[in-house]
JSON list of C-alpha atoms in Angstrom, two decimals:
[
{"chain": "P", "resi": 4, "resn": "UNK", "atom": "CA", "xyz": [122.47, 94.07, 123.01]},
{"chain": "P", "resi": 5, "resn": "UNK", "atom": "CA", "xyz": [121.83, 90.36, 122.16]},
{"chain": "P", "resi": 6, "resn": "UNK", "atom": "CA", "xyz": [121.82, 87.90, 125.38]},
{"chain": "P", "resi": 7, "resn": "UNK", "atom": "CA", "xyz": [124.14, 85.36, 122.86]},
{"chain": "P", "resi": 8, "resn": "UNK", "atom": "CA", "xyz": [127.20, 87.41, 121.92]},
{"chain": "P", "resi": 9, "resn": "UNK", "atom": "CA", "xyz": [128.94, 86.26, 118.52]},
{"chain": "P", "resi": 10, "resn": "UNK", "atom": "CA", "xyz": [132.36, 87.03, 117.39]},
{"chain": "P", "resi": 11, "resn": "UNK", "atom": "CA", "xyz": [132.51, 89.32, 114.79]},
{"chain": "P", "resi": 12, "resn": "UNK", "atom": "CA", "xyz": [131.04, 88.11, 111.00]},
{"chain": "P", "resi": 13, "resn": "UNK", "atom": "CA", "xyz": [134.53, 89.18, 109.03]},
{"chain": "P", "resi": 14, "resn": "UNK", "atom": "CA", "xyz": [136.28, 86.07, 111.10]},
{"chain": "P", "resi": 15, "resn": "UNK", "atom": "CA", "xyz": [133.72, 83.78, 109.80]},
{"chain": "P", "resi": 16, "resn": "UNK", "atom": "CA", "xyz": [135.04, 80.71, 108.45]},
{"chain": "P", "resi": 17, "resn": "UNK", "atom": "CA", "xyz": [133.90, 77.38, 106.45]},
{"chain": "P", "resi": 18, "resn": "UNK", "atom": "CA", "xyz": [130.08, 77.08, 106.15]},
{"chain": "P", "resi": 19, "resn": "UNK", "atom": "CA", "xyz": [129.09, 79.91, 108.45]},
{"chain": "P", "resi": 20, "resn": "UNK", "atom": "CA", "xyz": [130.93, 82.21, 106.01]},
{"chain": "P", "resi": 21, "resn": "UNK", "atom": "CA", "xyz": [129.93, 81.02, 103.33]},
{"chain": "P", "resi": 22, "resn": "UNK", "atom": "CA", "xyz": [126.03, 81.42, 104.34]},
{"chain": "P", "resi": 23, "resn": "UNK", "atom": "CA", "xyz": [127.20, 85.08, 105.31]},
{"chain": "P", "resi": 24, "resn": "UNK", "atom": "CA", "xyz": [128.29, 85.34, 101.92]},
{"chain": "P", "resi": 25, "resn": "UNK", "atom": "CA", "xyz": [125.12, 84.19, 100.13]},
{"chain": "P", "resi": 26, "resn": "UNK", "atom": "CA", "xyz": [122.96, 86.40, 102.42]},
{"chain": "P", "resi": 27, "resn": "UNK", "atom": "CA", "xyz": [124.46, 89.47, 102.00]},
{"chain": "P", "resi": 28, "resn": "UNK", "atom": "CA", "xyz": [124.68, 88.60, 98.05]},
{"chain": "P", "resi": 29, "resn": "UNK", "atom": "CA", "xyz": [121.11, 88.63, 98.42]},
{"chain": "P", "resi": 30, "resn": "UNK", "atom": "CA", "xyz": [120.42, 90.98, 100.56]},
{"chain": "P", "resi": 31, "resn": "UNK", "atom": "CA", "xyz": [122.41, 94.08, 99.08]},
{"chain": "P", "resi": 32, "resn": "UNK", "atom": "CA", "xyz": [125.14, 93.46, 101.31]},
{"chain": "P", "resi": 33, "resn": "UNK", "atom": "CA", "xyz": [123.13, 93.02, 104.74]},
{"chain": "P", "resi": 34, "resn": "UNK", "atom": "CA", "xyz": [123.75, 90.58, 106.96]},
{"chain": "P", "resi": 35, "resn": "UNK", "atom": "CA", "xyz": [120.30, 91.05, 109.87]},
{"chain": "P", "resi": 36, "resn": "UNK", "atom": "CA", "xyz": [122.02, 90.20, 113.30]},
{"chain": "P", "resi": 37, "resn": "UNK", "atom": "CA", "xyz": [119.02, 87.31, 113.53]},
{"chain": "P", "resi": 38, "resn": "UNK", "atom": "CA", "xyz": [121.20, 85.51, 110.80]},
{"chain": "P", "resi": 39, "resn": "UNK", "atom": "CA", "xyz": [124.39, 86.80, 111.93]},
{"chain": "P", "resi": 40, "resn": "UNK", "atom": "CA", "xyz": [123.81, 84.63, 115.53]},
{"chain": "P", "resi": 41, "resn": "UNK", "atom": "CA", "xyz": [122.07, 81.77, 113.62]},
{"chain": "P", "resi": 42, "resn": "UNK", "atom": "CA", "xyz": [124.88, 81.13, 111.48]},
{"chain": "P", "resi": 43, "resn": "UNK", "atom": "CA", "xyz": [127.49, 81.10, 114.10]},
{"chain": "P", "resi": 44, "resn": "UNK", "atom": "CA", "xyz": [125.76, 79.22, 116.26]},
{"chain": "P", "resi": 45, "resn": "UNK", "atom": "CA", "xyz": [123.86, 76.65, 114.01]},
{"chain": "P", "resi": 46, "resn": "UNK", "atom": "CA", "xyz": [124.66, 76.98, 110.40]},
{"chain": "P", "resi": 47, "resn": "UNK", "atom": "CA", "xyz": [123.11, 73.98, 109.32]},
{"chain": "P", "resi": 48, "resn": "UNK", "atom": "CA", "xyz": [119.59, 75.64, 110.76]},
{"chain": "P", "resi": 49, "resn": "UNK", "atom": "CA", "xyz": [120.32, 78.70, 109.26]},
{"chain": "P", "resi": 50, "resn": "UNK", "atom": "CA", "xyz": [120.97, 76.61, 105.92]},
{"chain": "P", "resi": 51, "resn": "UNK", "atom": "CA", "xyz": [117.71, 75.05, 106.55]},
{"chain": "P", "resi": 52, "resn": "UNK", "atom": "CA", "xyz": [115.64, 77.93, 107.17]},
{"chain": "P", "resi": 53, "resn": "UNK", "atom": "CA", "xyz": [117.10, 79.86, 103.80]},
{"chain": "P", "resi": 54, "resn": "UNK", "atom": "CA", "xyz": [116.66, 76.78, 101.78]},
{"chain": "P", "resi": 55, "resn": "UNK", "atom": "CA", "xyz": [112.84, 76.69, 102.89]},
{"chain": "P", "resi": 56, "resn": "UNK", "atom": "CA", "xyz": [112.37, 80.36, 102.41]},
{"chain": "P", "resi": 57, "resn": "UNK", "atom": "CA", "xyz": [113.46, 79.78, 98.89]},
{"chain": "P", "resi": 58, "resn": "UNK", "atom": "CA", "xyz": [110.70, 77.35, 98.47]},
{"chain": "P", "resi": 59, "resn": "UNK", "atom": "CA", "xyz": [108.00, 78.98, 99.78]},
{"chain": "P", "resi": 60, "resn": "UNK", "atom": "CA", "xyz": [109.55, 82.04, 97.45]},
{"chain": "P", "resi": 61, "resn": "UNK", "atom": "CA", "xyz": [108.84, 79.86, 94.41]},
{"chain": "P", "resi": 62, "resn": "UNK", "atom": "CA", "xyz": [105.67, 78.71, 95.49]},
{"chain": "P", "resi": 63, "resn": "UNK", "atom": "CA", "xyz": [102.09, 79.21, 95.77]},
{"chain": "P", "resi": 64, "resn": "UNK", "atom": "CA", "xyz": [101.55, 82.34, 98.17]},
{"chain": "P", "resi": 65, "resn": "UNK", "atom": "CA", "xyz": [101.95, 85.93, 96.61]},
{"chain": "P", "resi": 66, "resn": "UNK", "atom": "CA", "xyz": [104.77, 87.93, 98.62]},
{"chain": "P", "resi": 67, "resn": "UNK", "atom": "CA", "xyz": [101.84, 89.88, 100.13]},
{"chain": "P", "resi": 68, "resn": "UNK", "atom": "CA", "xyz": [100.98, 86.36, 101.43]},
{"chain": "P", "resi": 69, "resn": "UNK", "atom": "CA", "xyz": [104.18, 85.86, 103.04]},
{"chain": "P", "resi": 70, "resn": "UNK", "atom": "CA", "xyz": [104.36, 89.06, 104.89]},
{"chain": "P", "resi": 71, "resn": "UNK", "atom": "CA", "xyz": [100.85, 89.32, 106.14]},
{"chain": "P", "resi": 72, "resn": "UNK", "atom": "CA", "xyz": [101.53, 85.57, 107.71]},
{"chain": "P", "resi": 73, "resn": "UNK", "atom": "CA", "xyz": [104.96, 86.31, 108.97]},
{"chain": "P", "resi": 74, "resn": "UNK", "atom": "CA", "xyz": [103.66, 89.67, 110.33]},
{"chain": "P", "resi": 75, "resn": "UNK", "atom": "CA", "xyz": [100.52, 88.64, 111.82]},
{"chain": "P", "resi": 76, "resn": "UNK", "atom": "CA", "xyz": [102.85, 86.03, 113.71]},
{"chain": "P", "resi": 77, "resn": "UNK", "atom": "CA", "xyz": [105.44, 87.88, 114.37]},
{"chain": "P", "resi": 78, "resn": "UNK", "atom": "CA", "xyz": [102.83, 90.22, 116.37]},
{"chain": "P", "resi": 79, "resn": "UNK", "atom": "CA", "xyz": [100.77, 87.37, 117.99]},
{"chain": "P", "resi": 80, "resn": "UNK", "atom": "CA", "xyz": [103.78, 85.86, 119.12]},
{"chain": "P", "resi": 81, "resn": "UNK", "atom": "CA", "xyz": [105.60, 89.37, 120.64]},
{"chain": "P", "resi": 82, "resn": "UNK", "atom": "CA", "xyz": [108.90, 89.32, 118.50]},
{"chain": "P", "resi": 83, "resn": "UNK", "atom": "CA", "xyz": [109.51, 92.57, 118.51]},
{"chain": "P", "resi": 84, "resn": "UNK", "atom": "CA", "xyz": [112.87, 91.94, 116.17]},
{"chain": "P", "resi": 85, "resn": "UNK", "atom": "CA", "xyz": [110.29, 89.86, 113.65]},
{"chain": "P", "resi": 86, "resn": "UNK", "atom": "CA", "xyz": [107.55, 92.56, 113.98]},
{"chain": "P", "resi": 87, "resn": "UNK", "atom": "CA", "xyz": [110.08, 94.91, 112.62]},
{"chain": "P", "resi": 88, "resn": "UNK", "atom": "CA", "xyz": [111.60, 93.16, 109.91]},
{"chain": "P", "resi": 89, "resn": "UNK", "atom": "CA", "xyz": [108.65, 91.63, 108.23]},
{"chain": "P", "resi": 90, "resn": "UNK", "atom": "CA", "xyz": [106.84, 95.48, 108.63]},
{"chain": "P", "resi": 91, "resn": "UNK", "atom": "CA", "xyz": [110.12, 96.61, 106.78]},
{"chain": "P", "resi": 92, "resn": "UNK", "atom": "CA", "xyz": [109.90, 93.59, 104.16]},
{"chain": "P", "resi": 93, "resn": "UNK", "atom": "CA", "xyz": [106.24, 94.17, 103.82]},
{"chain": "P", "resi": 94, "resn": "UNK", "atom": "CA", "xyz": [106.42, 97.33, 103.07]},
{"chain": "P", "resi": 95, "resn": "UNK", "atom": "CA", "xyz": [108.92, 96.67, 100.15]},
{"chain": "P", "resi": 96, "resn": "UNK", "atom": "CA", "xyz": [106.81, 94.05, 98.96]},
{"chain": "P", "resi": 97, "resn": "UNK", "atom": "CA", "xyz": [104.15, 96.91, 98.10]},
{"chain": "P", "resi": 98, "resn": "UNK", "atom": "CA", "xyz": [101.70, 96.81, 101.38]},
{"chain": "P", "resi": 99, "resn": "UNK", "atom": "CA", "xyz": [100.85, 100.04, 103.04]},
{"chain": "P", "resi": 100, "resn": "UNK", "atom": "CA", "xyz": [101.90, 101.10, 106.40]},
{"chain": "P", "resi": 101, "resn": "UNK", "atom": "CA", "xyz": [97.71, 101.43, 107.17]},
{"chain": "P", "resi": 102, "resn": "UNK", "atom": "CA", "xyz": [97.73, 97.86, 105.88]},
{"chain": "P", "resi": 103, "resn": "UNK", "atom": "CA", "xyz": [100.64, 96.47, 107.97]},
{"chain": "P", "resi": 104, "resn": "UNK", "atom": "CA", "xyz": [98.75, 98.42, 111.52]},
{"chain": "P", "resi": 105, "resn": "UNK", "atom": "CA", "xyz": [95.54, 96.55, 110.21]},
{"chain": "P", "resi": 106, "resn": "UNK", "atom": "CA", "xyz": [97.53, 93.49, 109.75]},
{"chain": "P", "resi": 107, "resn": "UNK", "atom": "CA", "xyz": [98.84, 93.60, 113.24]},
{"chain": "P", "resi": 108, "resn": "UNK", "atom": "CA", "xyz": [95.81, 94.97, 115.13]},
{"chain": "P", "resi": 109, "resn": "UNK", "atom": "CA", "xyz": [93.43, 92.17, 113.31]},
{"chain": "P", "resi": 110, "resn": "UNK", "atom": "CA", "xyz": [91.45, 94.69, 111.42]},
{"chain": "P", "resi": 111, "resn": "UNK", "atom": "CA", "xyz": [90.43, 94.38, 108.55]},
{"chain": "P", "resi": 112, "resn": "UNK", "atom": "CA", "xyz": [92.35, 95.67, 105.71]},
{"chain": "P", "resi": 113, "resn": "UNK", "atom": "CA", "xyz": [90.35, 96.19, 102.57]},
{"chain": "P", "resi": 114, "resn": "UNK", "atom": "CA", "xyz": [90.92, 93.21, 100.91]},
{"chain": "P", "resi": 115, "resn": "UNK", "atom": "CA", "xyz": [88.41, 90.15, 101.60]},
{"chain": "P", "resi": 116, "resn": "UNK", "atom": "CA", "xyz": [91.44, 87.37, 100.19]},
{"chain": "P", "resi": 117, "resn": "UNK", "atom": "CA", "xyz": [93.59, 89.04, 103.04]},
{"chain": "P", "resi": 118, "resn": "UNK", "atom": "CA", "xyz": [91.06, 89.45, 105.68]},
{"chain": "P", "resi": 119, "resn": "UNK", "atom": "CA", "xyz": [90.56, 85.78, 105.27]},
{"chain": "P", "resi": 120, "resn": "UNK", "atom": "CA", "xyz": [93.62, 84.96, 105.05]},
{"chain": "P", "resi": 121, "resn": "UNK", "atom": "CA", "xyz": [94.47, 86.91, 108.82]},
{"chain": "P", "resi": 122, "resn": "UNK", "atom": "CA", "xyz": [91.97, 85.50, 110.17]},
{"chain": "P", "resi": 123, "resn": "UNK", "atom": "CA", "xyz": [92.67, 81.61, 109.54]},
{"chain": "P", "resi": 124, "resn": "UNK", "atom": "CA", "xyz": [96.01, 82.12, 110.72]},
{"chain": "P", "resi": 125, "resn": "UNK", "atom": "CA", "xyz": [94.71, 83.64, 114.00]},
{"chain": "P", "resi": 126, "resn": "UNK", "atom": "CA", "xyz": [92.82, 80.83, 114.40]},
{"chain": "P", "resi": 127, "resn": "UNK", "atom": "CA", "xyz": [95.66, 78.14, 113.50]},
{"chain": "P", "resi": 128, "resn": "UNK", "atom": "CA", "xyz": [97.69, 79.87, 115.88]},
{"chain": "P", "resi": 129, "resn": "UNK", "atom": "CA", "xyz": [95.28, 80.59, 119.07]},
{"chain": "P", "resi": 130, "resn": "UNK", "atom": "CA", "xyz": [93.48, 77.32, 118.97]},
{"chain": "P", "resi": 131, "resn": "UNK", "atom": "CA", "xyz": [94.62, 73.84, 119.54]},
{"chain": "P", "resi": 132, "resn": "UNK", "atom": "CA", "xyz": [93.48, 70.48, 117.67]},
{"chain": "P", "resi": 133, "resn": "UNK", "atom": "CA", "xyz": [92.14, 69.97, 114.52]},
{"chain": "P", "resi": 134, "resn": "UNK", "atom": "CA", "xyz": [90.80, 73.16, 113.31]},
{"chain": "P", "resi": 135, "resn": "UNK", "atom": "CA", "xyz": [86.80, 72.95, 112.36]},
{"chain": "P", "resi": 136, "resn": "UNK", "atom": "CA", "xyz": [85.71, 71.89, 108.64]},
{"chain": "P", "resi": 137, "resn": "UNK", "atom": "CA", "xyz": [84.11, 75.35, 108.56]},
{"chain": "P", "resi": 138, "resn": "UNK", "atom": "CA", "xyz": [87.71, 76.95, 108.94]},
{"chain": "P", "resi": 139, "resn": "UNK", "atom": "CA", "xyz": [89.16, 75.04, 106.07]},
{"chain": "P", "resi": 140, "resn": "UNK", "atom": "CA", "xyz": [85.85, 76.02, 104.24]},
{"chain": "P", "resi": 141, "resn": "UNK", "atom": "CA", "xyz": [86.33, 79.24, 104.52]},
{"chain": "P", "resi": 142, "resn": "UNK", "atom": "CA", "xyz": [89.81, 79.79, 103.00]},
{"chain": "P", "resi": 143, "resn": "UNK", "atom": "CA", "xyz": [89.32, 77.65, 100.75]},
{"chain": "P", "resi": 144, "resn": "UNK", "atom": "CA", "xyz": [86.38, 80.13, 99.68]},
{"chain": "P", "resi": 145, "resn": "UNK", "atom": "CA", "xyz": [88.39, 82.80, 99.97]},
{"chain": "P", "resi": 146, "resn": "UNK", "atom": "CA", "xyz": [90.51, 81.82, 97.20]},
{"chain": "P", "resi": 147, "resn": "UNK", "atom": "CA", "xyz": [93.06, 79.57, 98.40]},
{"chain": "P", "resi": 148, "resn": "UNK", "atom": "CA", "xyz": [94.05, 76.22, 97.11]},
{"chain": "P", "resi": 149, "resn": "UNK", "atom": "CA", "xyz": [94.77, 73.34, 99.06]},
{"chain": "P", "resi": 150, "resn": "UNK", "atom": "CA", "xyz": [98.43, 73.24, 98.38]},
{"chain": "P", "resi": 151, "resn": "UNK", "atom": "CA", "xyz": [98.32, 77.21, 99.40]},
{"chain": "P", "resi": 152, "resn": "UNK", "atom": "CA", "xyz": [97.26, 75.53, 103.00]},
{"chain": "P", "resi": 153, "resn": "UNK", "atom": "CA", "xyz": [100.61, 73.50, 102.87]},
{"chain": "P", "resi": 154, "resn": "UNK", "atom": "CA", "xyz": [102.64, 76.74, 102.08]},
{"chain": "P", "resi": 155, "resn": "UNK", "atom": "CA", "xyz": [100.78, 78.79, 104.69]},
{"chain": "P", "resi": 156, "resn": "UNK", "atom": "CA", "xyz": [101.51, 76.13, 107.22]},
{"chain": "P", "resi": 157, "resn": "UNK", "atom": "CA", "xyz": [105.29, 75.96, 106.15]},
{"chain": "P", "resi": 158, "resn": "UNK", "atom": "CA", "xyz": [105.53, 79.95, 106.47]},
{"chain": "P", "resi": 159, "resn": "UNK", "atom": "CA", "xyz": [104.15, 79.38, 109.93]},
{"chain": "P", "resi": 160, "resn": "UNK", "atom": "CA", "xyz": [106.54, 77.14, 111.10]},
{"chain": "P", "resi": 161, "resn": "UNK", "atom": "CA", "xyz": [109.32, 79.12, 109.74]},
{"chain": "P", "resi": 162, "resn": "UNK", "atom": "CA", "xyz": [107.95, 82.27, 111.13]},
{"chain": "P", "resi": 163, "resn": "UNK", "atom": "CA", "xyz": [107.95, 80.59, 114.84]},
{"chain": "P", "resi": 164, "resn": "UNK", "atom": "CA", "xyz": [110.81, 79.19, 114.64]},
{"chain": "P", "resi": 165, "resn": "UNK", "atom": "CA", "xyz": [112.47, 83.01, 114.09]},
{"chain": "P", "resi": 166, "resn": "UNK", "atom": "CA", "xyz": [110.10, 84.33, 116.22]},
{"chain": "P", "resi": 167, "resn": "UNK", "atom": "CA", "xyz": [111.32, 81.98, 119.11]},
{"chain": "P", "resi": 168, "resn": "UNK", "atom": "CA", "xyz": [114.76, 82.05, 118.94]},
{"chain": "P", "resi": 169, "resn": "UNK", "atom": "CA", "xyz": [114.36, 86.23, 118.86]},
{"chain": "P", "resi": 170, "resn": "UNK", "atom": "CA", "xyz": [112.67, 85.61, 122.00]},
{"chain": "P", "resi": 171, "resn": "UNK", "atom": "CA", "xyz": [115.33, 83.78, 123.54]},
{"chain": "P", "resi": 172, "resn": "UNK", "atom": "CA", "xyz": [118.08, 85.17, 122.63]},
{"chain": "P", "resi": 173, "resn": "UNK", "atom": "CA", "xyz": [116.51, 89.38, 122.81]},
{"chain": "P", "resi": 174, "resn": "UNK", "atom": "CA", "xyz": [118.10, 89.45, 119.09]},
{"chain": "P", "resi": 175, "resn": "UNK", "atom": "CA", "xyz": [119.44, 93.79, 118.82]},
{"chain": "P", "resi": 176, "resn": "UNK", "atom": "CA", "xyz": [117.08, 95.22, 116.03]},
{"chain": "P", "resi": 177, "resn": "UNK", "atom": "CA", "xyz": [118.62, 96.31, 112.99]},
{"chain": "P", "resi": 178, "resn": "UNK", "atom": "CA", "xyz": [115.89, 97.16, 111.26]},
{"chain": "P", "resi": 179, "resn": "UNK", "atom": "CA", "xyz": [113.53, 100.03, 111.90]},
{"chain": "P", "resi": 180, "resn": "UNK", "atom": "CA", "xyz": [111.63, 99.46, 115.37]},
{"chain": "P", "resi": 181, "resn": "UNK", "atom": "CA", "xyz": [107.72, 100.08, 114.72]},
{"chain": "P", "resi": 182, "resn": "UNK", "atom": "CA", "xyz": [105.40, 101.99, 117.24]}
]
């Protein structure tokens, strides 16, 4: 069970419902409990974060993109409720489950424009300061653009911000756990 308890979503009212309304339009009906305590707690973050996701959805980064980032993150960062979600999401977006392990593990995966792309974020996220020249260099040879830097550092802030309040608040999966 979740350390913050919520009331439950069907007495939702004002902007919290209607954000439960446009998730689970989008979502096939779903509402993920992550959301579920977001939006009664903070609905104007949980506005925030949806209203960025749909940018970076519209943006530079192929969904494979997304996932791999939010994955890798997820897993260097120990939310197990994020590790969970974006495997599940990942694997709808067309990555295989050997590719999601390799993902997490830091292996590499088959693709070179992935492997690259795994490994910058490692480095963003277990170093501190300006990242070296030769960094940049790299993904940039890899095949990403400069405004595909901007979106991968967007999905990274999103993804810790998630990834941090799962932490803190022990958010109940609802989506399959992964071994």
């Amino acid at each position: 069970m979740s350390r913050i308890a919520i009331p439950a979503v069907e007495t939702a009212t004002g902007a919290t419902a209607d954000l439960y309304a446009r998730i689970k339009k989008s979502a096939g009906g779903k509402l993920p409990n992550l959301y579920a305590t977001l939006g009664y707690l903070a609905p104007q973050s949980l506005s925030a974060v949806l209203d960025a996701e749909a940018v970076l959805g519209a943006a530079s980064l192929t969904r494979h993109d997304l996932e791999t980032i939010k994955l890798l993150m997820s897993e260097l960062s120990g939310c197990d409720y994020c590790v969970a979600a974006h495997s599940m999401i990942g694997k709808l977006a067309g990555l295989s489950p050997d590719v999601l392990r390799s993902i997490r593990a830091g292996e590499p995966t088959g693709d070179a424009k992935r492997d690259a792309l795994v490994r910058f974020v490692r480095v963003l996220q277990q170093s501190r300061g300006t990242i070296a020249q030769n960094e940049v260099d790299t993904i940039r040879a890899a095949g990403y653009t400069d405004a595909q830097l901007a979106d991968i550092a967007l999905t990274i802030a999103l993804i810790t911000f998630t990834n941090t309040f799962n932490r803190i608040n022990d958010t109940e999966l609802d989506f399959p756990p992964v071994q």
